[in-house]
Amino acid sequence: MLPRKSKGLQKIQMARVEKASDLLVTFSKRRCGLFTVASKLSILCEVEIAIIVFSRGIKVFSFGHPLVENLFNFILFQQQ
């Protein structure tokens, strides 16, 4: 049997990221992962989904299926 080249999937201990450069990379990767999971959930379960993420620099990132704007308009006008 060949030796493993990597350690495989491991559980990462949740801790605050201190370095600013590491923080940006981690945020970007986690955001992409979150949007990927949301996309899969919307396709597999045939649901409408909207996610808004605010970065530390006050940038706004959104994901919506079918569209974020349509889902928010539905929520806002349904409550009136």
mmCIF file of N, CA, C and O in Angstrom:
data_model
loop_
_atom_site.group_PDB
_atom_site.id
_atom_site.type_symbol
_atom_site.label_atom_id
_atom_site.label_comp_id
_atom_site.label_asym_id
_atom_site.label_seq_id
_atom_site.Cartn_x
_atom_site.Cartn_y
_atom_site.Cartn_z
ATOM 1 N N MET A 1 0.836 -1.177 0.000
ATOM 2 C CA MET A 1 0.000 0.000 0.000
ATOM 3 C C MET A 1 0.885 1.246 0.000
ATOM 4 O O MET A 1 1.876 1.312 0.713
ATOM 5 N N LEU A 2 0.516 2.231 -0.798
ATOM 6 C CA LEU A 2 1.293 3.465 -0.900
ATOM 7 C C LEU A 2 1.025 4.370 0.299
ATOM 8 O O LEU A 2 -0.100 4.427 0.811
ATOM 9 N N PRO A 3 2.051 5.076 0.750
ATOM 10 C CA PRO A 3 1.824 6.012 1.868
ATOM 11 C C PRO A 3 0.970 7.195 1.417
ATOM 12 O O PRO A 3 1.009 7.604 0.260
ATOM 13 N N ARG A 4 0.202 7.723 2.334
ATOM 14 C CA ARG A 4 -0.654 8.869 2.038
ATOM 15 C C ARG A 4 0.168 10.130 1.846
ATOM 16 O O ARG A 4 1.129 10.374 2.571
ATOM 17 N N LYS A 5 -0.245 10.954 0.878
ATOM 18 C CA LYS A 5 0.444 12.214 0.626
ATOM 19 C C LYS A 5 -0.125 13.342 1.471
ATOM 20 O O LYS A 5 0.541 14.319 1.751
ATOM 21 N N SER A 6 -1.399 13.214 1.862
ATOM 22 C CA SER A 6 -2.009 14.259 2.675
ATOM 23 C C SER A 6 -2.666 13.621 3.893
ATOM 24 O O SER A 6 -2.806 12.401 3.972
ATOM 25 N N LYS A 7 -3.073 14.445 4.808
ATOM 26 C CA LYS A 7 -3.718 13.959 6.017
ATOM 27 C C LYS A 7 -5.215 13.740 5.833
ATOM 28 O O LYS A 7 -5.884 13.268 6.716
ATOM 29 N N GLY A 8 -5.733 14.139 4.669
ATOM 30 C CA GLY A 8 -7.156 13.952 4.405
ATOM 31 C C GLY A 8 -7.995 15.013 5.102
ATOM 32 O O GLY A 8 -7.495 16.033 5.566
ATOM 33 N N LEU A 9 -9.277 14.743 5.172
ATOM 34 C CA LEU A 9 -10.202 15.681 5.787
ATOM 35 C C LEU A 9 -10.057 15.614 7.303
ATOM 36 O O LEU A 9 -10.212 14.551 7.895
ATOM 37 N N GLN A 10 -9.749 16.741 7.903
ATOM 38 C CA GLN A 10 -9.581 16.788 9.345
ATOM 39 C C GLN A 10 -10.471 17.869 9.924
ATOM 40 O O GLN A 10 -10.785 18.858 9.262
ATOM 41 N N LYS A 11 -10.877 17.674 11.159
ATOM 42 C CA LYS A 11 -11.690 18.667 11.845
ATOM 43 C C LYS A 11 -10.779 19.810 12.302
ATOM 44 O O LYS A 11 -9.728 19.582 12.892
ATOM 45 N N ILE A 12 -11.204 21.034 11.987
ATOM 46 C CA ILE A 12 -10.425 22.211 12.349
ATOM 47 C C ILE A 12 -11.015 22.820 13.610
ATOM 48 O O ILE A 12 -12.229 23.023 13.704
ATOM 49 N N GLN A 13 -10.155 23.101 14.564
ATOM 50 C CA GLN A 13 -10.620 23.724 15.792
ATOM 51 C C GLN A 13 -11.048 25.156 15.492
ATOM 52 O O GLN A 13 -10.337 25.905 14.812
ATOM 53 N N MET A 14 -12.221 25.540 15.976
ATOM 54 C CA MET A 14 -12.735 26.884 15.750
ATOM 55 C C MET A 14 -12.030 27.857 16.689
ATOM 56 O O MET A 14 -12.108 27.716 17.905
ATOM 57 N N ALA A 15 -11.315 28.780 16.097
ATOM 58 C CA ALA A 15 -10.606 29.797 16.863
ATOM 59 C C ALA A 15 -10.561 31.067 16.025
ATOM 60 O O ALA A 15 -10.617 31.024 14.797
ATOM 61 N N ARG A 16 -10.469 32.187 16.681
ATOM 62 C CA ARG A 16 -10.418 33.470 15.977
ATOM 63 C C ARG A 16 -9.112 33.588 15.201
ATOM 64 O O ARG A 16 -8.033 33.273 15.722
ATOM 65 N N VAL A 17 -9.219 34.031 13.957
ATOM 66 C CA VAL A 17 -8.042 34.235 13.111
ATOM 67 C C VAL A 17 -7.490 35.617 13.417
ATOM 68 O O VAL A 17 -8.204 36.610 13.331
ATOM 69 N N GLU A 18 -6.213 35.685 13.754
ATOM 70 C CA GLU A 18 -5.619 36.941 14.196
ATOM 71 C C GLU A 18 -4.996 37.748 13.053
ATOM 72 O O GLU A 18 -5.141 38.954 12.997
ATOM 73 N N LYS A 19 -4.303 37.083 12.135
ATOM 74 C CA LYS A 19 -3.633 37.797 11.052
ATOM 75 C C LYS A 19 -4.639 38.284 10.026
ATOM 76 O O LYS A 19 -5.528 37.548 9.615
ATOM 77 N N ALA A 20 -4.486 39.525 9.590
ATOM 78 C CA ALA A 20 -5.438 40.121 8.645
ATOM 79 C C ALA A 20 -5.441 39.399 7.302
ATOM 80 O O ALA A 20 -6.502 39.180 6.716
ATOM 81 N N SER A 21 -4.267 39.008 6.821
ATOM 82 C CA SER A 21 -4.213 38.320 5.528
ATOM 83 C C SER A 21 -4.882 36.946 5.604
ATOM 84 O O SER A 21 -5.608 36.549 4.696
ATOM 85 N N ASP A 22 -4.654 36.232 6.703
ATOM 86 C CA ASP A 22 -5.299 34.927 6.895
ATOM 87 C C ASP A 22 -6.803 35.086 7.051
ATOM 88 O O ASP A 22 -7.573 34.241 6.600
ATOM 89 N N LEU A 23 -7.214 36.172 7.676
ATOM 90 C CA LEU A 23 -8.636 36.441 7.889
ATOM 91 C C LEU A 23 -9.355 36.624 6.557
ATOM 92 O O LEU A 23 -10.441 36.077 6.340
ATOM 93 N N LEU A 24 -8.748 37.371 5.641
ATOM 94 C CA LEU A 24 -9.361 37.597 4.331
ATOM 95 C C LEU A 24 -9.462 36.312 3.521
ATOM 96 O O LEU A 24 -10.473 36.050 2.872
ATOM 97 N N VAL A 25 -8.424 35.496 3.562
ATOM 98 C CA VAL A 25 -8.423 34.232 2.824
ATOM 99 C C VAL A 25 -9.479 33.290 3.395
ATOM 100 O O VAL A 25 -10.249 32.674 2.655
ATOM 101 N N THR A 26 -9.535 33.194 4.717
ATOM 102 C CA THR A 26 -10.511 32.322 5.368
ATOM 103 C C THR A 26 -11.929 32.778 5.064
ATOM 104 O O THR A 26 -12.802 31.960 4.739
ATOM 105 N N PHE A 27 -12.173 34.076 5.124
ATOM 106 C CA PHE A 27 -13.504 34.608 4.827
ATOM 107 C C PHE A 27 -13.907 34.274 3.397
ATOM 108 O O PHE A 27 -15.030 33.826 3.150
ATOM 109 N N SER A 28 -13.001 34.466 2.463
ATOM 110 C CA SER A 28 -13.299 34.206 1.058
ATOM 111 C C SER A 28 -13.631 32.737 0.821
ATOM 112 O O SER A 28 -14.603 32.409 0.138
ATOM 113 N N LYS A 29 -12.834 31.845 1.392
ATOM 114 C CA LYS A 29 -13.069 30.415 1.218
ATOM 115 C C LYS A 29 -14.373 29.981 1.872
ATOM 116 O O LYS A 29 -15.152 29.222 1.296
ATOM 117 N N ARG A 30 -14.622 30.446 3.073
ATOM 118 C CA ARG A 30 -15.857 30.060 3.779
ATOM 119 C C ARG A 30 -17.085 30.618 3.081
ATOM 120 O O ARG A 30 -18.119 29.962 3.003
ATOM 121 N N ARG A 31 -16.985 31.833 2.557
ATOM 122 C CA ARG A 31 -18.108 32.445 1.839
ATOM 123 C C ARG A 31 -18.438 31.639 0.594
ATOM 124 O O ARG A 31 -19.597 31.321 0.325
ATOM 125 N N CYS A 32 -17.419 31.272 -0.158
ATOM 126 C CA CYS A 32 -17.640 30.452 -1.358
ATOM 127 C C CYS A 32 -18.243 29.105 -1.000
ATOM 128 O O CYS A 32 -19.146 28.617 -1.685
ATOM 129 N N GLY A 33 -17.776 28.507 0.073
ATOM 130 C CA GLY A 33 -18.324 27.229 0.531
ATOM 131 C C GLY A 33 -19.775 27.353 0.951
ATOM 132 O O GLY A 33 -20.604 26.489 0.643
ATOM 133 N N LEU A 34 -20.093 28.432 1.647
ATOM 134 C CA LEU A 34 -21.465 28.680 2.080
ATOM 135 C C LEU A 34 -22.396 28.848 0.889
ATOM 136 O O LEU A 34 -23.482 28.266 0.843
ATOM 137 N N PHE A 35 -21.961 29.608 -0.104
ATOM 138 C CA PHE A 35 -22.784 29.816 -1.298
ATOM 139 C C PHE A 35 -22.942 28.520 -2.093
ATOM 140 O O PHE A 35 -23.993 28.263 -2.674
ATOM 141 N N THR A 36 -21.913 27.677 -2.124
ATOM 142 C CA THR A 36 -22.003 26.394 -2.814
ATOM 143 C C THR A 36 -23.019 25.484 -2.144
ATOM 144 O O THR A 36 -23.854 24.864 -2.812
ATOM 145 N N VAL A 37 -22.980 25.421 -0.824
ATOM 146 C CA VAL A 37 -23.929 24.590 -0.084
ATOM 147 C C VAL A 37 -25.346 25.123 -0.264
ATOM 148 O O VAL A 37 -26.295 24.353 -0.434
ATOM 149 N N ALA A 38 -25.507 26.431 -0.250
ATOM 150 C CA ALA A 38 -26.831 27.027 -0.453
ATOM 151 C C ALA A 38 -27.362 26.707 -1.844
ATOM 152 O O ALA A 38 -28.550 26.413 -2.017
ATOM 153 N N SER A 39 -26.504 26.740 -2.840
ATOM 154 C CA SER A 39 -26.908 26.411 -4.205
ATOM 155 C C SER A 39 -27.362 24.962 -4.303
ATOM 156 O O SER A 39 -28.402 24.659 -4.897
ATOM 157 N N LYS A 40 -26.603 24.067 -3.715
ATOM 158 C CA LYS A 40 -26.969 22.652 -3.727
ATOM 159 C C LYS A 40 -28.290 22.426 -2.996
ATOM 160 O O LYS A 40 -29.135 21.651 -3.455
ATOM 161 N N LEU A 41 -28.467 23.082 -1.862
ATOM 162 C CA LEU A 41 -29.701 22.948 -1.100
ATOM 163 C C LEU A 41 -30.905 23.421 -1.905
ATOM 164 O O LEU A 41 -31.953 22.765 -1.932
ATOM 165 N N SER A 42 -30.759 24.540 -2.601
ATOM 166 C CA SER A 42 -31.872 25.072 -3.382
ATOM 167 C C SER A 42 -32.225 24.150 -4.550
ATOM 168 O O SER A 42 -33.392 24.006 -4.898
ATOM 169 N N ILE A 43 -31.234 23.510 -5.142
ATOM 170 C CA ILE A 43 -31.479 22.610 -6.265
ATOM 171 C C ILE A 43 -32.066 21.280 -5.785
ATOM 172 O O ILE A 43 -33.067 20.797 -6.320
ATOM 173 N N LEU A 44 -31.447 20.688 -4.767
ATOM 174 C CA LEU A 44 -31.881 19.373 -4.297
ATOM 175 C C LEU A 44 -33.259 19.389 -3.652
ATOM 176 O O LEU A 44 -34.051 18.465 -3.828
ATOM 177 N N CYS A 45 -33.545 20.436 -2.888
ATOM 178 C CA CYS A 45 -34.803 20.493 -2.141
ATOM 179 C C CYS A 45 -35.850 21.382 -2.805
ATOM 180 O O CYS A 45 -36.944 21.550 -2.262
ATOM 181 N N GLU A 46 -35.512 21.963 -3.945
ATOM 182 C CA GLU A 46 -36.412 22.847 -4.676
ATOM 183 C C GLU A 46 -36.976 23.946 -3.765
ATOM 184 O O GLU A 46 -38.176 24.137 -3.644
ATOM 185 N N VAL A 47 -36.063 24.661 -3.117
ATOM 186 C CA VAL A 47 -36.449 25.758 -2.230
ATOM 187 C C VAL A 47 -35.868 27.060 -2.754
ATOM 188 O O VAL A 47 -34.913 27.073 -3.523
ATOM 189 N N GLU A 48 -36.465 28.150 -2.335
ATOM 190 C CA GLU A 48 -35.922 29.473 -2.637
ATOM 191 C C GLU A 48 -35.085 29.892 -1.442
ATOM 192 O O GLU A 48 -35.509 29.762 -0.295
ATOM 193 N N ILE A 49 -33.905 30.394 -1.717
ATOM 194 C CA ILE A 49 -32.970 30.704 -0.638
ATOM 195 C C ILE A 49 -32.272 32.027 -0.919
ATOM 196 O O ILE A 49 -32.009 32.359 -2.069
ATOM 197 N N ALA A 50 -32.024 32.788 0.141
ATOM 198 C CA ALA A 50 -31.286 34.049 0.026
ATOM 199 C C ALA A 50 -30.332 34.159 1.208
ATOM 200 O O ALA A 50 -30.704 33.902 2.343
ATOM 201 N N ILE A 51 -29.094 34.545 0.902
ATOM 202 C CA ILE A 51 -28.074 34.721 1.933
ATOM 203 C C ILE A 51 -27.381 36.051 1.688
ATOM 204 O O ILE A 51 -27.006 36.367 0.562
ATOM 205 N N ILE A 52 -27.222 36.830 2.747
ATOM 206 C CA ILE A 52 -26.454 38.076 2.674
ATOM 207 C C ILE A 52 -25.324 37.976 3.689
ATOM 208 O O ILE A 52 -25.551 37.634 4.845
ATOM 209 N N VAL A 53 -24.112 38.281 3.234
ATOM 210 C CA VAL A 53 -22.934 38.230 4.091
ATOM 211 C C VAL A 53 -22.259 39.588 4.045
ATOM 212 O O VAL A 53 -22.013 40.134 2.975
ATOM 213 N N PHE A 54 -21.971 40.140 5.219
ATOM 214 C CA PHE A 54 -21.258 41.409 5.327
ATOM 215 C C PHE A 54 -19.832 41.119 5.763
ATOM 216 O O PHE A 54 -19.616 40.458 6.769
ATOM 217 N N SER A 55 -18.866 41.626 4.993
ATOM 218 C CA SER A 55 -17.469 41.427 5.365
ATOM 219 C C SER A 55 -17.074 42.471 6.407
ATOM 220 O O SER A 55 -17.810 43.404 6.692
ATOM 221 N N ARG A 56 -15.890 42.285 6.898
ATOM 222 C CA ARG A 56 -15.375 43.214 7.901
ATOM 223 C C ARG A 56 -15.210 44.618 7.326
ATOM 224 O O ARG A 56 -15.340 45.608 8.023
ATOM 225 N N GLY A 57 -14.918 44.705 6.029
ATOM 226 C CA GLY A 57 -14.751 45.988 5.356
ATOM 227 C C GLY A 57 -16.064 46.563 4.854
ATOM 228 O O GLY A 57 -16.076 47.401 3.975
ATOM 229 N N ILE A 58 -17.184 46.080 5.361
ATOM 230 C CA ILE A 58 -18.528 46.545 5.022
ATOM 231 C C ILE A 58 -18.880 46.268 3.554
ATOM 232 O O ILE A 58 -19.696 46.931 2.968
ATOM 233 N N LYS A 59 -18.245 45.286 2.960
ATOM 234 C CA LYS A 59 -18.660 44.846 1.629
ATOM 235 C C LYS A 59 -19.807 43.867 1.807
ATOM 236 O O LYS A 59 -19.844 43.091 2.759
ATOM 237 N N VAL A 60 -20.738 43.907 0.862
ATOM 238 C CA VAL A 60 -21.904 43.037 0.941
ATOM 239 C C VAL A 60 -21.819 41.997 -0.167
ATOM 240 O O VAL A 60 -21.590 42.326 -1.327
ATOM 241 N N PHE A 61 -21.989 40.737 0.221
ATOM 242 C CA PHE A 61 -22.027 39.633 -0.726
ATOM 243 C C PHE A 61 -23.367 38.948 -0.569
ATOM 244 O O PHE A 61 -23.858 38.758 0.547
ATOM 245 N N SER A 62 -23.986 38.575 -1.687
ATOM 246 C CA SER A 62 -25.302 37.946 -1.600
ATOM 247 C C SER A 62 -25.401 36.774 -2.557
ATOM 248 O O SER A 62 -24.730 36.727 -3.585
ATOM 249 N N PHE A 63 -26.237 35.840 -2.164
ATOM 250 C CA PHE A 63 -26.570 34.704 -3.010
ATOM 251 C C PHE A 63 -28.055 34.498 -2.908
ATOM 252 O O PHE A 63 -28.637 34.573 -1.818
ATOM 253 N N GLY A 64 -28.685 34.256 -4.022
ATOM 254 C CA GLY A 64 -30.118 33.992 -4.007
ATOM 255 C C GLY A 64 -30.515 33.090 -5.145
ATOM 256 O O GLY A 64 -29.957 33.159 -6.236
ATOM 257 N N HIS A 65 -31.444 32.223 -4.850
ATOM 258 C CA HIS A 65 -32.002 31.376 -5.902
ATOM 259 C C HIS A 65 -33.507 31.472 -5.814
ATOM 260 O O HIS A 65 -34.060 31.105 -4.788
ATOM 261 N N PRO A 66 -34.203 32.038 -6.722
ATOM 262 C CA PRO A 66 -33.772 32.481 -8.036
ATOM 263 C C PRO A 66 -33.022 33.814 -7.997
ATOM 264 O O PRO A 66 -31.976 33.942 -8.599
ATOM 265 N N LEU A 67 -33.516 34.843 -7.342
ATOM 266 C CA LEU A 67 -32.815 36.116 -7.210
ATOM 267 C C LEU A 67 -33.035 36.657 -5.804
ATOM 268 O O LEU A 67 -34.129 36.548 -5.252
ATOM 269 N N VAL A 68 -31.996 37.282 -5.254
ATOM 270 C CA VAL A 68 -32.103 37.853 -3.911
ATOM 271 C C VAL A 68 -33.189 38.925 -3.864
ATOM 272 O O VAL A 68 -34.007 38.960 -2.940
ATOM 273 N N GLU A 69 -33.219 39.784 -4.872
ATOM 274 C CA GLU A 69 -34.186 40.886 -4.892
ATOM 275 C C GLU A 69 -35.625 40.366 -4.901
ATOM 276 O O GLU A 69 -36.484 40.887 -4.189
ATOM 277 N N ASN A 70 -35.882 39.343 -5.689
ATOM 278 C CA ASN A 70 -37.226 38.780 -5.751
ATOM 279 C C ASN A 70 -37.654 38.196 -4.416
ATOM 280 O O ASN A 70 -38.802 38.363 -3.989
ATOM 281 N N LEU A 71 -36.736 37.509 -3.740
ATOM 282 C CA LEU A 71 -37.071 36.902 -2.456
ATOM 283 C C LEU A 71 -37.323 37.962 -1.390
ATOM 284 O O LEU A 71 -38.247 37.836 -0.586
ATOM 285 N N PHE A 72 -36.522 39.033 -1.376
ATOM 286 C CA PHE A 72 -36.736 40.082 -0.386
ATOM 287 C C PHE A 72 -38.026 40.854 -0.650
ATOM 288 O O PHE A 72 -38.736 41.216 0.280
ATOM 289 N N ASN A 73 -38.332 41.112 -1.903
ATOM 290 C CA ASN A 73 -39.602 41.758 -2.220
ATOM 291 C C ASN A 73 -40.771 40.896 -1.773
ATOM 292 O O ASN A 73 -41.760 41.403 -1.243
ATOM 293 N N PHE A 74 -40.682 39.599 -1.955
ATOM 294 C CA PHE A 74 -41.726 38.690 -1.514
ATOM 295 C C PHE A 74 -41.914 38.759 -0.004
ATOM 296 O O PHE A 74 -43.026 38.861 0.499
ATOM 297 N N ILE A 75 -40.794 38.759 0.724
ATOM 298 C CA ILE A 75 -40.857 38.812 2.195
ATOM 299 C C ILE A 75 -41.406 40.153 2.674
ATOM 300 O O ILE A 75 -42.269 40.215 3.555
ATOM 301 N N LEU A 76 -40.931 41.237 2.111
ATOM 302 C CA LEU A 76 -41.363 42.567 2.544
ATOM 303 C C LEU A 76 -42.835 42.823 2.268
ATOM 304 O O LEU A 76 -43.542 43.350 3.110
ATOM 305 N N PHE A 77 -43.310 42.452 1.093
ATOM 306 C CA PHE A 77 -44.686 42.753 0.728
ATOM 307 C C PHE A 77 -45.671 41.750 1.304
ATOM 308 O O PHE A 77 -46.852 42.025 1.409
ATOM 309 N N GLN A 78 -45.198 40.588 1.684
ATOM 310 C CA GLN A 78 -46.087 39.581 2.290
ATOM 311 C C GLN A 78 -46.455 39.973 3.715
ATOM 312 O O GLN A 78 -47.544 39.694 4.174
ATOM 313 N N GLN A 79 -45.569 40.661 4.427
ATOM 314 C CA GLN A 79 -45.800 41.007 5.827
ATOM 315 C C GLN A 79 -46.723 42.207 5.985
ATOM 316 O O GLN A 79 -47.191 42.484 7.063
ATOM 317 N N GLN A 80 -47.010 42.939 4.920
ATOM 318 C CA GLN A 80 -47.860 44.129 5.045
ATOM 319 C C GLN A 80 -49.312 43.773 4.988
ATOM 320 O O GLN A 80 -49.819 42.894 4.489
#
